Amino acid sequence: MNLGFIGLGAMGRPMALHLLKAGHALSIYARRPEAARPLTDAGATLCDSPAAVAAASEVVFTIVTSNADVEGVALGERGLIHGAKSGCVLVDMSTIAPGTARHIATRLGERGIEMIDAPVSGGEQGAINATLAIMAGGKTEVLERVRPLLEKLGKTIVYIGPNGAGQVAKACNQMIMVANIQACAEAIQLANASGVEPKRVVTALSGGSAAGRVLELFGGKMAARDFKAGVEARLHHKDFGLLMHEAAALGLAVPVASQVWQQLNALMANGWGNEDTSSLLRVLERGMA
Amino acid sequence: MNIGFIGLGLMGRPMAINIARGNHTLHIWARRAASLEPFAQFGAHAHVSAAEVAKHADIVFTCVADTPDVEAVCLGAGGIVESGKRGLVVSDSSTIAPAAARRIGAKLKEHGMAFLDAPVSGGEVGAINATLSFMVGGEETAFEKAKPFYELMGKSVTLVGASGAGQVTKACNQTVVAMTMLAVAEALTFAKKSGVDGAKVREALLGGFANSKILDHHGKKMLERNWKPGFKAWMQQKDLRIVLQSAHDLGLAMPGAAVASQLFNAMVGSGMGEEDNMAVIKLIENLAGIKE
């Protein structure tokens, strides 16, 4: 198939490579030409705009950072909407606000362009291993058309509901996951303050009811004091801005998430935005000084 | 003087009336024609747009709800920017984000107009009695022009700093108000659940370090179960969203404000948005299993 891919960052690059390896023709666009290099080396065609990518593609994947980025790529001056043929499908795998996803889907729909909001969980490692969890919003028949492609990127692909529903699921994912990271940080701080070896605590807990991927990965990193990014904390900070806005708009009390948000604000203030979210442990330590 | 006033709601109406009583000529505009009626007796000139108001006024005061409203009135189609003369002073008493105030101020400055962010504290009662507190951000020359009018509407007027500083001050004010409101609600519920008379507790506390206007005024109303709105819960929620969005952008942890905001979210979500913000005590009582 002729596919397009926009957003060749830590997540997008390995994902795009999986699609190439599966034998598809890939048109790509990148704001920074150096980001495109690994893909063009592997046989992808570099285009000069999202519109040009769309013109050459039956399905276009995007994975960029913010609401504004997705809106720009999809609806902007040289956006997908200006190049895509009717029946083209946009699969947006970015994490953005459900409302923005619905708005973009509506605008594209007016031109006969389909959209699936398909944010992912699993981090860079999940992207490299093609084991991402993909949560999809949109029309079921459109999802079924692109499902074989998504299967090259992830192993859990779940249809959640209409457009925006995928982003709602992702917001739920972030609430649980980052609160879980914060819980690990607090537990490890307790272990440290008690003079107990945190690595042993993490190992012991991995056999019990507190076990989980967050404890294993982030708890492990905290115990080893390895704060190098898997997922950059600034992205979780951005996601919390979105989901707390959503909670306020819905009139919901989410007290724990509101506290996690504040810890992430402190993390940003300390300059750890480009490092791993396990830096939440360092925020707690900073708060004791 | 010819004074423009836009936004004649709960707060704006009495504020504008206090200016009219100072023997100034009012030029007004409102989205709803009914809002204009009370001003006929003051000889106010009703106009068809904010731009028309600006054309006739030496200073324009605005008091609307939210950032998009201020942007529309100042910069939108039919807005002040279209016809305000050079040197016009625009003073906005809405509560909006500091960053938005700076943006609007910069835009008006490009057209030779001066913008003051001048949010107020004191509620509807303060607006009626002309006892509001004005916290102002902007340039001193513009502030001096607007000051006599602030003094007609309030009794405490402070130029805090450059553009946006008034809104920063208001955000600080809302942080303290929301958390104090919650603290008083929790304390009075603690007393109730413990079987102790809340009125006596309030009286005792008023003599000590826990004394505050909120314990005094709102604490009394909570005990009287008087939920008549002065400051509505949805407005408190909106203001806390401004605080927390700003904290997000600044990189600042505000754990207390964050928790307080969740309860005001819940008030709005459970249909209590039109009640006074002190009705937050009902949520605390619900969580405590206390039935009304």
XYZ file of C-alpha atoms in Angstrom:
581
model
C 0.000 0.000 0.000
C 0.986 3.627 -0.375
C 1.345 5.009 3.139
C 2.344 8.340 4.634
C 4.063 9.075 7.936
C 4.546 12.387 9.717
C 6.332 12.787 13.050
C 9.635 10.937 13.074
C 10.615 11.380 16.699
C 11.533 8.766 19.284
C 8.175 7.035 18.784
C 7.491 7.731 15.128
C 10.823 6.645 13.693
C 10.675 2.957 14.702
C 6.975 2.834 13.846
C 7.594 4.153 10.334
C 10.411 1.651 9.882
C 8.059 -1.244 10.764
C 5.678 -0.141 8.005
C 8.529 0.071 5.490
C 9.787 -3.375 6.493
C 6.307 -4.776 5.950
C 6.736 -3.883 2.281
C 4.696 -0.705 2.018
C 5.688 2.382 0.036
C 6.191 5.220 2.503
C 5.987 8.985 1.907
C 7.246 11.071 4.792
C 7.455 14.676 5.903
C 9.615 16.153 8.671
C 10.179 19.729 9.805
C 13.836 18.872 10.441
C 15.423 17.108 7.426
C 17.853 15.167 9.657
C 14.849 13.443 11.289
C 13.962 11.982 7.881
C 17.420 10.554 7.153
C 17.011 7.081 8.753
C 13.776 6.645 6.801
C 15.009 7.860 3.423
C 18.045 5.589 3.886
C 15.585 2.716 4.285
C 13.708 3.646 1.103
C 11.066 6.203 2.144
C 10.263 9.182 -0.097
C 10.696 12.632 1.465
C 7.928 15.128 0.626
C 7.969 18.887 1.180
C 4.617 19.180 2.952
C 1.928 17.147 4.722
C -0.320 17.888 1.715
C 2.191 16.204 -0.601
C 2.372 13.193 1.721
C -1.417 12.911 1.685
C -1.581 13.201 -2.102
C 0.670 10.141 -2.420
C -0.988 8.024 0.272
C -4.044 5.875 0.981
C -3.400 6.002 4.731
C -1.374 8.650 6.582
C -0.015 8.149 10.112
C 0.834 11.109 12.315
C 2.514 11.138 15.710
C 3.463 14.648 16.807
C 3.353 16.494 20.130
C 0.620 19.020 20.731
C -2.931 19.930 19.755
C -1.498 22.746 17.647
C 0.945 20.381 15.907
C -1.793 17.958 14.858
C -4.066 20.810 13.768
C -1.234 22.302 11.721
C -0.356 19.014 10.036
C -3.988 18.103 9.353
C -5.699 21.430 8.652
C -2.882 23.969 8.217
C -1.899 25.895 5.116
C -0.024 22.959 3.566
C -1.858 20.407 5.671
C -3.101 16.944 4.794
C -6.568 18.270 4.041
C -5.234 20.076 0.974
C -3.661 16.978 -0.581
C -5.705 13.994 0.514
C -8.042 12.269 -1.900
C -11.539 11.397 -0.769
C -11.407 8.083 1.101
C -7.925 8.695 2.439
C -7.547 7.782 6.130
C -5.625 9.793 8.715
C -4.496 7.712 11.684
C -3.383 10.180 14.346
C -1.357 8.490 17.061
C -0.446 11.680 18.934
C -1.814 12.339 22.419
C -4.093 15.353 22.173
C -7.358 16.613 23.643
C -10.466 14.569 22.759
C -12.167 17.787 21.668
C -9.367 18.594 19.235
C -9.509 15.078 17.796
C -13.286 15.421 17.253
C -12.854 18.833 15.637
C -10.188 17.600 13.216
C -12.240 14.507 12.349
C -15.247 16.689 11.559
C -13.272 19.052 9.347
C -11.636 16.167 7.461
C -14.975 14.377 7.198
C -16.411 17.354 5.286
C -13.850 16.538 2.562
C -14.519 12.808 2.605
C -11.301 12.121 4.520
C -11.583 9.564 7.334
C -9.824 9.838 10.663
C -8.999 7.460 13.469
C -7.618 8.822 16.732
C -5.254 6.074 17.784
C -2.999 7.172 20.636
C -0.572 4.605 21.957
C 0.939 3.439 25.205
C 4.130 1.495 25.627
C 6.846 4.070 25.134
C 9.863 4.003 22.855
C 10.578 0.373 23.719
C 7.043 -0.591 22.744
C 7.449 1.262 19.457
C 10.747 -0.486 18.696
C 9.378 -3.927 19.612
C 6.026 -3.265 17.859
C 4.234 -4.119 21.092
C 2.324 -0.857 21.586
C -1.161 -0.720 23.051
C -3.323 1.181 20.567
C -6.653 2.720 21.612
C -8.796 3.721 18.671
C -11.639 6.182 18.170
C -13.601 6.598 14.951
C -15.748 4.450 12.684
C -15.367 0.696 13.172
C -15.266 0.005 9.435
C -12.430 2.499 9.013
C -10.522 0.920 11.893
C -10.955 -2.509 10.262
C -9.438 -1.146 7.036
C -6.301 0.037 8.826
C -6.120 -2.728 11.443
C -3.637 -4.857 9.434
C -1.315 -1.826 9.386
C -1.746 -1.142 13.099
C -0.875 -4.798 13.743
C 2.612 -4.015 12.445
C 2.956 -1.404 15.212
C 1.299 -2.854 18.250
C -0.117 -6.000 19.722
C -3.196 -4.690 21.532
C -5.557 -2.787 19.284
C -8.839 -1.905 20.942
C -11.780 -0.073 19.431
C -13.036 2.328 22.104
C -15.809 4.326 20.410
C -16.399 7.266 18.064
C -13.796 9.947 17.332
C -12.227 11.320 20.497
C -12.841 8.088 22.421
C -9.303 6.906 21.732
C -7.984 10.102 23.290
C -10.272 9.674 26.304
C -8.807 6.194 26.822
C -5.307 7.628 26.528
C -6.119 10.267 29.158
C -7.296 7.445 31.456
C -4.072 5.591 30.729
C -1.951 8.609 31.659
C -3.897 9.223 34.868
C -3.285 5.674 36.050
C 0.254 5.378 34.826
C 1.745 8.625 36.128
C -0.088 8.341 39.458
C 1.480 4.891 39.647
C 4.920 6.383 38.946
C 4.324 8.926 41.719
C 3.312 6.088 44.089
C 6.542 4.254 43.235
C 8.557 7.420 43.884
C 6.951 7.891 47.294
C 7.505 4.249 48.222
C 11.147 4.384 47.203
C 11.601 7.584 49.166
C 10.154 5.782 52.180
C 12.597 2.916 51.663
C 15.533 5.313 51.281
C 14.592 7.361 54.324
C 14.320 4.150 56.339
C 17.783 3.060 55.281
C 16.421 0.116 53.308
C 17.896 -0.873 49.937
C 15.274 0.229 47.338
C 16.347 -2.336 44.714
C 15.475 -5.145 47.091
C 12.154 -3.539 47.881
C 11.314 -3.321 44.174
C 12.340 -6.948 43.649
C 10.277 -8.131 46.618
C 7.232 -6.134 45.577
C 7.353 -7.515 42.052
C 6.033 -10.796 43.395
C 3.040 -9.300 45.165
C -0.086 -7.238 44.754
C 1.808 -4.010 44.001
C 3.535 -5.655 41.027
C 3.184 -4.069 37.625
C 5.014 -2.702 34.657
C 5.332 0.752 36.180
C 6.950 -0.624 39.337
C 9.225 -2.831 37.284
C 10.341 -0.159 34.812
C 10.083 3.179 36.654
C 10.592 1.766 40.140
C 13.646 -0.050 38.793
C 15.019 3.137 37.261
C 14.457 5.060 40.490
C 16.174 2.377 42.566
C 19.126 2.503 40.158
C 18.944 6.316 40.105
C 18.839 6.158 36.316
C 16.839 9.200 35.249
C 17.700 9.049 31.549
C 14.532 9.351 29.481
C 12.528 6.489 28.227
C 9.559 8.827 27.871
C 10.492 12.473 28.408
C 8.700 13.836 31.473
C 7.684 17.012 29.624
C 5.298 14.866 27.559
C 3.568 13.563 30.679
C 3.404 17.154 31.930
C 1.758 18.171 28.663
C -0.686 15.251 28.904
C -1.672 16.249 32.437
C -2.407 19.780 31.257
C -4.804 18.251 28.720
C -6.509 15.775 30.990
C -6.931 18.189 33.895
C -8.499 20.662 31.498
C -10.845 17.886 30.409
C -11.747 16.994 34.014
C -12.516 20.637 34.813
C -14.650 20.992 31.687
C -16.598 17.870 32.683
C -16.981 19.047 36.284
C -15.057 16.154 37.797
C -13.039 15.959 40.980
C -9.810 14.049 40.385
C -7.870 14.855 43.544
C -4.965 12.445 43.092
C -4.403 13.439 39.474
C -4.437 17.078 40.562
C -1.570 16.339 42.971
C 0.396 14.386 40.392
C 0.005 17.367 38.062
C 1.563 19.671 40.657
C 4.499 17.293 41.132
C 5.016 17.330 37.378
C 4.969 21.149 37.440
C 7.742 21.014 40.056
C 9.641 18.511 37.924
C 9.528 20.951 35.000
C 10.634 23.828 37.228
C 13.722 21.833 38.211
C 14.737 21.414 34.584
C 14.098 17.669 34.315
C 11.544 17.905 31.488
C 13.807 16.153 29.008
C 14.626 13.371 31.445
C 12.570 10.419 32.582
C 9.380 10.750 34.621
C 11.092 8.651 37.289
C 12.512 12.103 38.175
C 9.359 12.447 40.287
C 11.542 10.808 42.952
C 13.944 13.750 42.702
C 11.010 16.179 43.107
C 10.181 14.501 46.428
C 13.816 14.726 47.510
C 13.938 18.377 46.484
C 10.858 19.021 48.574
C 12.681 17.805 51.672
C 15.697 20.090 51.339
C -16.393 62.933 31.362
C -17.615 60.466 28.777
C -17.114 57.019 30.196
C -17.697 53.753 28.389
C -18.864 50.667 30.290
C -19.237 47.211 28.766
C -20.426 44.208 30.768
C -23.443 45.131 32.882
C -23.897 41.927 34.821
C -23.915 41.152 38.544
C -20.706 43.130 39.078
C -20.702 45.550 36.153
C -24.176 46.984 36.719
C -23.549 48.451 40.189
C -20.022 49.508 39.194
C -21.353 51.478 36.223
C -24.099 53.006 38.371
C -21.473 54.247 40.823
C -19.645 55.973 37.967
C -22.900 57.550 36.742
C -23.560 58.827 40.260
C -20.232 60.645 40.060
C -21.809 62.904 37.423
C -20.219 61.301 34.414
C -21.913 60.473 31.131
C -22.101 56.756 30.513
C -21.816 55.113 27.100
C -22.847 51.498 27.312
C -23.289 48.375 25.233
C -24.484 44.909 26.214
C -25.217 41.697 24.363
C -28.618 41.534 26.048
C -30.743 44.681 25.609
C -32.409 44.065 28.992
C -29.101 44.845 30.690
C -29.273 48.406 29.338
C -32.690 49.265 30.816
C -31.630 50.185 34.391
C -29.398 52.897 32.928
C -32.112 54.991 31.256
C -32.675 56.851 34.537
C -28.995 57.885 34.549
C -29.181 59.356 31.042
C -26.759 56.765 29.700
C -26.241 56.468 25.944
C -26.830 52.938 24.692
C -24.787 51.930 21.632
C -24.924 49.083 19.137
C -21.364 47.860 19.603
C -18.263 48.089 21.768
C -16.658 50.026 18.912
C -19.382 52.688 19.119
C -18.888 52.966 22.868
C -15.135 53.417 22.344
C -15.738 56.150 19.750
C -17.616 58.277 22.292
C -15.581 57.592 25.418
C -12.407 58.902 27.007
C -12.035 55.804 29.130
C -13.734 52.443 28.622
C -14.326 50.049 31.501
C -15.143 46.410 30.811
C -16.331 43.709 33.197
C -17.256 40.513 31.342
C -16.888 36.814 32.096
C -13.932 35.126 30.473
C -10.921 35.549 28.205
C -12.820 35.045 24.906
C -15.342 37.709 25.994
C -12.612 40.249 26.749
C -10.883 39.414 23.477
C -14.124 39.825 21.536
C -14.982 43.165 23.172
C -11.461 44.554 22.746
C -10.145 42.975 19.561
C -13.085 41.300 17.797
C -15.395 42.488 15.034
C -17.214 45.577 16.313
C -14.645 45.724 19.120
C -12.916 48.650 20.801
C -9.840 48.308 18.585
C -11.886 49.312 15.532
C -12.673 52.846 16.644
C -10.900 53.729 19.885
C -8.919 56.965 19.531
C -5.199 57.113 20.214
C -4.671 57.594 23.921
C -7.894 55.818 24.871
C -7.578 53.989 28.167
C -9.269 50.579 28.357
C -9.616 49.144 31.846
C -10.746 45.540 32.163
C -12.114 44.284 35.475
C -12.872 40.750 34.275
C -10.823 37.927 35.778
C -8.746 36.372 33.010
C -5.312 34.765 32.641
C -2.361 37.114 33.122
C -0.910 35.947 29.808
C -4.161 36.827 28.018
C -4.216 40.288 29.608
C -0.657 40.916 28.422
C -1.570 39.761 24.921
C -4.646 42.013 24.712
C -2.690 44.940 26.175
C 0.084 44.553 23.597
C -2.428 44.424 20.760
C -4.244 47.591 21.875
C -0.898 49.330 22.362
C -0.135 48.721 18.674
C -3.197 50.898 18.006
C -2.097 53.625 20.394
C -4.437 52.626 23.222
C -3.502 51.840 26.815
C -4.825 48.705 28.510
C -5.099 48.234 32.248
C -5.912 44.874 33.759
C -7.901 45.877 36.807
C -9.645 42.858 38.344
C -11.526 43.368 41.570
C -12.201 41.612 44.823
C -15.175 42.261 47.092
C -18.046 40.580 45.276
C -21.459 41.944 44.418
C -21.818 43.600 47.828
C -18.541 45.437 47.327
C -19.653 46.526 43.872
C -22.962 47.907 45.202
C -21.378 49.658 48.195
C -18.415 50.959 46.169
C -15.989 49.158 48.459
C -14.230 46.999 45.866
C -10.474 46.397 45.872
C -8.847 47.123 42.516
C -5.570 45.402 41.673
C -4.156 46.992 38.578
C -1.476 46.182 36.031
C -0.330 48.553 33.308
C 1.381 51.874 32.682
C 1.318 54.555 35.344
C 0.023 57.391 33.104
C -3.000 55.315 32.109
C -3.513 54.269 35.720
C -3.588 57.911 36.865
C -6.353 58.640 34.333
C -8.462 55.709 35.491
C -7.799 56.086 39.216
C -10.529 58.661 40.020
C -13.071 56.248 38.553
C -11.733 53.268 40.468
C -12.228 55.436 43.552
C -15.890 55.898 42.630
C -16.297 52.099 42.506
C -13.994 50.941 45.275
C -11.998 52.002 48.269
C -8.705 50.196 47.798
C -6.842 50.862 44.543
C -3.343 49.509 43.938
C -1.142 49.733 40.876
C 0.695 46.449 41.331
C 3.012 46.521 38.324
C 3.230 46.201 34.559
C 0.563 44.724 32.282
C -0.689 41.386 33.662
C 0.312 42.189 37.252
C -3.287 42.938 38.213
C -4.394 39.510 37.012
C -1.459 37.853 38.796
C -2.670 39.556 41.982
C -6.229 38.382 41.362
C -4.980 34.827 40.814
C -3.186 35.077 44.184
C -6.406 36.397 45.711
C -8.463 33.520 44.315
C -5.909 30.999 45.539
C -6.221 32.313 49.084
C -10.012 32.696 48.910
C -10.668 29.201 47.533
C -8.426 27.441 49.998
C -9.702 29.462 52.952
C -13.281 28.732 51.902
C -12.460 25.030 51.855
C -10.617 25.245 55.181
C -13.611 26.925 56.846
C -15.991 24.363 55.298
C -13.859 21.470 56.543
C -13.448 22.947 60.025
C -17.175 23.569 60.462
C -17.950 20.048 59.213
C -15.330 18.667 61.616
C -17.130 20.449 64.441
C -20.525 19.184 63.308
C -19.392 15.569 62.936
C -17.839 15.812 66.399
C -21.145 16.975 67.833
C -19.853 20.460 68.666
C -21.771 23.674 67.896
C -20.236 25.234 64.803
C -21.472 28.708 65.712
C -19.545 28.579 68.978
C -16.464 27.250 67.186
C -16.635 30.108 64.693
C -17.002 32.631 67.486
C -14.000 31.246 69.340
C -11.855 31.106 66.205
C -12.622 34.694 65.245
C -10.579 35.798 68.242
C -7.433 33.960 67.128
C -5.071 33.422 64.203
C -7.736 31.582 62.189
C -9.700 34.811 61.972
C -10.477 35.872 58.440
C -13.179 37.658 56.487
C -14.168 34.292 55.060
C -14.548 32.659 58.471
C -16.492 35.720 59.565
C -18.854 36.324 56.602
C -18.999 33.011 54.774
C -18.653 30.918 57.909
C -21.740 32.636 59.258
C -23.688 32.001 56.060
C -22.618 28.354 55.995
C -24.000 27.945 59.506
C -27.215 29.697 58.486
C -27.431 27.473 55.373
C -27.796 30.651 53.304
C -26.614 29.742 49.804
C -27.742 32.914 48.026
C -24.974 33.650 45.579
C -22.606 36.507 45.895
C -19.781 34.728 44.107
C -20.947 31.714 42.158
C -19.211 28.346 42.237
C -18.727 28.237 38.456
C -16.825 31.524 38.665
C -14.621 30.163 41.422
C -13.975 27.113 39.251
C -13.095 29.314 36.274
C -10.702 31.412 38.324
C -8.959 28.348 39.735
C -8.539 27.010 36.215
C -6.699 30.237 35.402
C -4.513 29.769 38.482
C -3.661 26.159 37.686
C -3.127 26.706 33.965
C -0.719 29.514 34.865
C 1.031 27.252 37.403
C 1.341 24.586 34.697
C 2.925 27.078 32.304
C 5.189 28.574 34.979
C 6.380 25.228 36.366
C 5.007 25.708 39.845
C 3.509 23.153 42.223
C 0.348 24.402 43.940
C -0.917 21.275 45.684
C -3.446 23.096 47.855
C -5.013 25.046 45.018
C -5.086 21.837 42.981
C -7.153 20.007 45.584
C -9.464 22.974 46.121
C -10.053 23.228 42.382
C -11.212 19.609 42.269
C -14.012 20.334 44.718
C -15.191 23.336 42.724
C -15.069 21.131 39.605
C -17.340 18.709 41.442
C -19.731 21.498 42.423
C -20.152 22.498 38.798
C -20.360 18.878 37.670
C -23.083 18.090 40.187
C -25.278 21.028 39.199
C -24.264 23.435 41.979
C -22.515 25.886 39.667
C -25.051 28.652 40.219
C -24.835 28.428 44.006
C -22.436 30.466 46.089
C -18.921 29.058 46.287
C -19.337 28.563 50.050
C -21.846 25.774 49.267
C -18.679 23.685 48.833
C -19.397 22.719 52.452
C -22.238 20.544 51.118
C -19.699 18.383 49.260
C -17.615 17.991 52.407
C -20.783 17.034 54.304
C -21.720 14.515 51.597
C -18.295 12.909 51.903
C -18.785 12.813 55.686
C -22.137 11.092 55.305
C -23.967 14.067 56.821
C -27.485 14.438 55.412
C -29.148 17.824 55.214
